């Protein structure tokens, strides 16, 4: 359950580093950033996210997603029995629960006091936030407290009669909060608290106690016992948390209940009084028999126990004033656990398991400056405590003392008071007097203490965040170890340690969210994120500070340009979006046109927003019956679709920096650039081209539904088959210049450059002359959506020299190698991939594995055995997951190896947050020191090889991957869809269409927007890449059938690209493929089985295909995952984020049949590598493995290796060589292609210049017919040809 705590902070509220109000990072004395939180914070807050389960879908809600767990309205509910009930620390050095009142301080009969809250249950008598309503006895209805209309003030408050009679008819409100305290009537006067009240027949209200906390340690405890006598607890007698158990005055053993409603609970004093009124006494009972309970007893019922000095003439040992004590168990790291010590009972002194002396429910406390008792170093406080193993168990003394003896300043009260209070009026008139007023603070003294500042004094002040009144108690509770100087502040907790309720779990959840929401980072963090989404990727610190201030103050003042009017926005409360959004949109940084001239201002537009903006600006109109507009496969084609991000990290990262280009050179970020690659760029343009020419349908790579009549003989301008079309028409009698100017206003906010206007005007006029105005307008729209001004918010200024397309690589027959980076995304649970089996040194490691993994452990008989073949490993035999037979076969054939306990070295990863984003960056970039910002491990491989004259290709399947980002711009860097490559602009409107787009996106000057130049550069490259890749994949086919899974399709695409490598003219290829779905916080065994089946099938097909191509010896596949997972399970059958993990590598030249690195010889809790919960400290660095791969790939010189692997210099003796990992690294340089080979590659004729061939191929592809329709057009051509020939013969015969 760590994931909730981690990602709520990292992604949605705080970020990873502390921020100043202007969004700049807070720096330490060395100039380094400071982490916002650490893993200790994550672990503590993760316990507050336990207890959630899915709520079943509701029958009265529309649901388009099948399945029982598809409730999207209120998907979660709290099961309090699964909740961690112990204290949790917050992010500010305190506890969750600080500033909340103590439950024991709530006034007597809180259900009648000012602020008491009631929720309408309607006809249900079962409370929703409390569970004490169902009697143990089957068939017995629960008993509720019935209010008397004639005498009950509570009845009148809940009835809210609108008539003259106070007894009805009633107007029931959903919620009622008492505005004043009221008097009790009837049975109301005999109870301490209530759960459900019956107002009138079959109308019930549930009382919701004010949020409050309990102190973990207290004095004067009294024993409470479960009704069946099997468990005891030491309880605070001032709390109404147990029931009475009454025995005869002269008897004992079995007790009886005397309740006024089902599940009634009371204080110890209330139990004494209830039994006394019945002529009985509270006793040391054996049990409370079910049959004696009637409707009183419930399953979770605990009862007060009283131990008399003498019973039936038998003298029992007494323990002084207390029947029980609360003690503390102290771990070596200072964490503590609560221990209840109970003795002297007649029947049973067994303590509830979570509170026994052997419990492991440790939590953090804040010790004083003297430290704490330690078993190993100070003999448990010099013998003051008892040593139990490595822990100390100590008796404690709790002191509650006044903090201030005079009126404090408001800021001092906020900093030093941790206990909250209710409004003094809730305690009844005369209980408190308003004594003193300070600056923004008021003190209320207890009337029983003569206006002195005591620990009962209450201070009232206004909360700076919410603007609401806050009451704080002048008290500090300290827990001390007698006989020592050791002490810590008494930690509060929300939930009962023995009987947790939904009510209190919900309050704690609100407290968690509130504590994060009030963090200083929230305002600048959200300000930056919102500004980016509204169109400024790199906002100034001034703007961030202004927006953060509006968010924090809840107000924003906008002054008109002439200063005559000031408009106030916002609610005045912290976090007001009504203040934050105007602070963004009305700021000069958004509104000043002059800033368009700043090359760093603005942003790239999101692909989906570019599509939607076109639909809106060009007045899209659906056809009748198609009012629900459907845009299909958008996420897989353009990289975005509403509500469909692949992960919680959304579609792109807010701090993304391209590996090269003007944005990188300017040290700026461009989140949307993460989607800027060949495949999504081509798909986005193709979809809009199709929409403009044919309407919304699937034909010619459109975004719509396939028409019933298919796509054959489709004509531009015929919208009859579509589900809608753009209906924009320019004003009548507008000349060409006016039309283009209007389109510039509608689509680019008037930013279209003069050069681009001239190009579009020329194209418009030529088209109008040939086909008319409608065709000319369609052409102009297509050209407009390809402009950098439409796809960015920058201004373009053209350079004097036009951009020249990079020369395409010549076909080559030289020797070839490829590295495939296989990302198991989400953090694979790799300790169930590679498992110790047998032949282990000194112990049975499989048994140790089984004990540690518990229900996650794989069956020993099911795992696939392999020999470790290494004395370094702790066992001679290991096992693989049962669903990985292909990997087992490759390992046994000596072409696959495993890398044990691999990860980022501790020396460069000391801030252990174990987050996906951070750790994925580490394993993909392999540059934690940020020596080459924005570059990835394989991107630097490409840089080094290109610098030495080696032609390279870098291809990511489906998505841009930082793994392949390099410093140098490479025309072979591209993203390819697993589904296939779309041909760019099939059936263009004119022969000059693509040249016009290239002219529009020509080279820009240094004064041009860096975002506009980035778009144009990527589009030019995408057109060229599309030509080469489309041609290459069209000419290559696989000989092996691949599975239909995503990873199967990705590897099939890689295999086709490898097959076409001669056509693409590369000597080295790097590929990135990924398989998602490894973030198994839930049911890891089922998830791993599904993933590994898909992975193994895909790997089997890939290996078979490489062998068919005779490329198996030239390719190495390296698996990676951002981290391993915890060996110890979480609460939902999953595992949490870990550190070290196990990966594999295979290929024809891999020196297989071995496990490299060091598999942990101890995975128990006592292991030196275990950082807690089975997070294993890596023993082998990622870099050490990649060093050997780099050498095999042809990077051999030390300087080149250091450039490719910046951390290599720190590896010392850990570095692997190519000889460690591969049989051979020799590369045959090969030769240039012979004339015969050249003629057969990609259909290129002998003697033609490669560049000219590629350029002509681009024109051919652009002006040709879509591949999907080529067959039917070819058939049509043949039919026509035969008919012409036949007609010729007929005419010849007739003439003769």
Coordinates of C-alpha atoms in Angstrom, one line a residue, residues 418-635:
X418 CA -0.3 19.8 19.5
X419 CA -3.6 18.9 21.2
X420 CA -6.9 20.4 19.8
X421 CA -10.1 21.2 21.6
X422 CA -13.7 21.9 21.0
X423 CA -15.4 25.2 21.1
X424 CA -15.6 26.1 24.8
X425 CA -19.4 26.6 24.4
X426 CA -19.7 22.8 23.8
X427 CA -18.8 22.2 27.4
X428 CA -21.8 24.0 28.6
X429 CA -22.4 27.5 29.9
X430 CA -20.2 28.4 32.8
X431 CA -17.5 25.8 32.1
X432 CA -15.1 28.4 30.4
X433 CA -14.7 32.1 30.6
X434 CA -13.2 34.3 27.8
X435 CA -10.3 35.7 29.7
X436 CA -7.7 37.4 27.5
X437 CA -7.3 38.7 24.0
X438 CA -4.0 38.7 22.3
X439 CA -2.9 39.5 18.8
X440 CA -5.1 37.2 16.7
X441 CA -5.5 34.8 19.6
X442 CA -8.0 34.5 22.5
X443 CA -7.7 32.5 25.7
X444 CA -10.5 30.7 27.5
X445 CA -9.9 29.6 31.1
X446 CA -11.6 26.8 33.0
X447 CA -13.9 28.4 35.6
X448 CA -12.7 26.0 38.2
X449 CA -9.1 27.3 38.0
X450 CA -9.5 31.0 38.7
X451 CA -8.5 32.4 35.4
X452 CA -5.0 30.9 35.4
X453 CA -3.2 29.5 32.4
X454 CA -3.4 25.7 33.1
X455 CA -3.4 22.7 30.9
X456 CA -7.2 23.0 30.6
X457 CA -6.9 26.5 29.0
X458 CA -8.2 26.7 25.4
X459 CA -6.8 29.1 22.8
X460 CA -8.9 30.2 19.9
X461 CA -7.2 31.4 16.7
X462 CA -7.8 31.6 12.9
X463 CA -6.2 29.0 10.7
X464 CA -4.0 30.7 8.0
X465 CA -4.9 28.0 5.5
X466 CA -8.6 27.6 5.7
X467 CA -9.6 30.8 7.5
X468 CA -11.6 28.8 10.0
X469 CA -11.6 29.0 13.8
X470 CA -9.2 26.6 15.5
X471 CA -9.2 25.7 19.2
X472 CA -6.0 24.4 20.8
X473 CA -5.5 23.0 24.3
X474 CA -2.7 24.4 26.5
X475 CA -1.3 21.0 27.2
X476 CA 1.7 18.8 26.3
X477 CA 1.6 15.0 26.9
X478 CA 5.1 13.5 27.4
X479 CA 6.0 9.8 27.9
X480 CA 9.0 9.3 30.2
X481 CA 11.1 6.3 31.0
X482 CA 11.3 6.2 34.9
X483 CA 14.9 6.5 36.2
X484 CA 16.2 7.9 32.9
X485 CA 16.2 11.2 31.0
X486 CA 14.6 9.5 28.0
X487 CA 11.2 10.8 26.8
X488 CA 9.1 11.3 23.7
X489 CA 5.9 13.2 22.9
X490 CA 2.8 11.1 23.4
X491 CA 1.7 10.0 19.9
X492 CA -2.1 10.3 19.0
X493 CA -4.0 7.8 17.0
X494 CA -7.5 8.0 15.4
X495 CA -8.7 4.4 15.4
X496 CA -9.4 2.2 18.4
X497 CA -6.6 -0.3 18.8
X498 CA -9.1 -3.1 19.3
X499 CA -12.3 -2.2 17.5
X500 CA -11.7 0.2 14.6
X501 CA -14.6 2.0 13.0
X502 CA -15.2 3.3 9.5
X503 CA -15.9 6.7 11.0
X504 CA -12.4 7.0 12.4
X505 CA -10.7 5.6 9.4
X506 CA -12.5 8.1 7.2
X507 CA -11.4 10.9 9.6
X508 CA -7.8 9.7 9.4
X509 CA -8.0 9.6 5.6
X510 CA -9.1 13.2 5.6
X511 CA -6.2 14.0 7.9
X512 CA -3.7 12.4 5.6
X513 CA -5.0 14.3 2.6
X514 CA -5.2 17.5 4.7
X515 CA -1.6 17.2 5.9
X516 CA -0.3 16.8 2.4
X517 CA -2.5 19.5 1.0
X518 CA -1.2 22.0 3.6
X519 CA 2.4 21.4 2.8
X520 CA 4.4 24.4 1.6
X521 CA 5.2 22.7 -1.7
X522 CA 1.6 22.4 -2.8
X523 CA 1.1 25.9 -4.0
X524 CA 4.2 26.3 -6.2
X525 CA 4.0 22.7 -7.4
X526 CA 0.4 23.0 -8.6
X527 CA 1.0 26.5 -9.9
X528 CA 3.8 25.2 -12.1
X529 CA 1.8 22.2 -13.3
X530 CA -1.3 24.3 -14.1
X531 CA 0.7 27.0 -15.9
X532 CA 2.3 24.3 -18.1
X533 CA -1.1 22.8 -19.0
X534 CA -2.4 26.2 -20.0
X535 CA 0.4 26.8 -22.4
X536 CA 3.7 27.9 -20.8
X537 CA 6.2 25.1 -20.5
X538 CA 8.8 27.3 -18.8
X539 CA 7.0 29.9 -16.7
X540 CA 9.0 32.6 -15.0
X541 CA 9.6 32.4 -11.2
X542 CA 7.6 35.7 -10.9
X543 CA 4.5 34.1 -12.5
X544 CA 4.8 30.9 -10.4
X545 CA 5.0 33.0 -7.3
X546 CA 2.0 35.1 -8.2
X547 CA -0.1 32.0 -9.0
X548 CA 1.1 30.2 -5.8
X549 CA 0.2 33.3 -3.8
X550 CA -3.3 33.4 -5.2
X551 CA -3.7 29.7 -4.4
X552 CA -2.4 30.2 -0.9
X553 CA -4.4 33.3 -0.1
X554 CA -7.5 32.2 -2.0
X555 CA -7.8 35.6 -3.7
X556 CA -6.5 37.3 -6.9
X557 CA -6.8 41.0 -7.7
X558 CA -6.9 42.0 -11.3
X559 CA -6.5 45.6 -12.2
X560 CA -7.8 46.9 -15.5
X561 CA -5.3 48.4 -18.0
X562 CA -6.3 52.0 -17.2
X563 CA -6.3 51.4 -13.5
X564 CA -9.9 52.4 -13.1
X565 CA -11.2 49.0 -11.9
X566 CA -10.0 46.2 -9.7
X567 CA -11.8 42.8 -9.9
X568 CA -11.4 40.3 -7.0
X569 CA -11.4 36.6 -7.8
X570 CA -11.6 33.7 -5.3
X571 CA -13.3 32.5 -2.2
X572 CA -10.7 33.8 0.3
X573 CA -9.8 30.2 1.3
X574 CA -6.6 28.4 0.8
X575 CA -6.6 26.3 -2.4
X576 CA -9.2 28.4 -4.2
X577 CA -9.2 27.5 -7.9
X578 CA -11.4 30.5 -8.5
X579 CA -8.3 32.6 -7.5
X580 CA -5.7 30.4 -9.1
X581 CA -7.0 30.2 -12.6
X582 CA -7.5 33.9 -13.2
X583 CA -4.0 34.4 -11.7
X584 CA -2.7 32.3 -14.6
X585 CA -4.9 33.5 -17.5
X586 CA -5.0 37.2 -16.7
X587 CA -1.3 37.6 -16.0
X588 CA 0.8 39.6 -18.5
X589 CA 2.9 36.6 -19.2
X590 CA -0.1 35.0 -20.8
X591 CA -1.7 38.1 -22.3
X592 CA 1.2 40.3 -23.6
X593 CA 1.6 39.8 -27.3
X594 CA 5.2 41.1 -27.2
X595 CA 6.2 37.9 -25.4
X596 CA 5.5 36.0 -28.6
X597 CA 8.8 37.3 -29.8
X598 CA 10.6 35.5 -26.9
X599 CA 11.9 32.2 -28.4
X600 CA 11.6 30.5 -25.0
X601 CA 8.0 31.5 -24.5
X602 CA 5.0 29.2 -25.1
X603 CA 4.9 25.5 -25.6
X604 CA 4.1 22.7 -28.0
X605 CA 0.4 21.9 -28.2
X606 CA -0.8 18.6 -27.0
X607 CA -1.8 16.3 -29.9
X608 CA -5.3 15.7 -28.7
X609 CA -5.9 19.4 -28.1
X610 CA -4.7 20.1 -31.6
X611 CA -7.3 17.7 -33.0
X612 CA -10.1 19.1 -30.8
X613 CA -9.1 22.7 -31.6
X614 CA -9.4 22.0 -35.3
X615 CA -12.9 20.4 -34.8
X616 CA -14.1 23.4 -32.9
X617 CA -12.5 26.2 -34.9
X618 CA -13.6 24.6 -38.2
X619 CA -17.1 24.1 -37.0
X620 CA -17.3 20.3 -37.1
X621 CA -20.9 19.1 -37.6
X622 CA -21.9 15.5 -37.0
X623 CA -24.2 13.8 -39.5
X624 CA -27.7 13.1 -38.2
X625 CA -27.7 10.1 -35.9
X626 CA -24.0 10.5 -35.2
X627 CA -24.2 13.2 -32.5
X628 CA -21.9 11.2 -30.2
X629 CA -18.6 12.0 -31.9
X630 CA -16.3 9.0 -31.8
X631 CA -12.5 9.4 -32.2
X632 CA -11.0 5.9 -32.4
X633 CA -7.6 4.5 -31.4
X634 CA -6.3 8.0 -30.5
X635 CA -4.1 6.9 -27.6

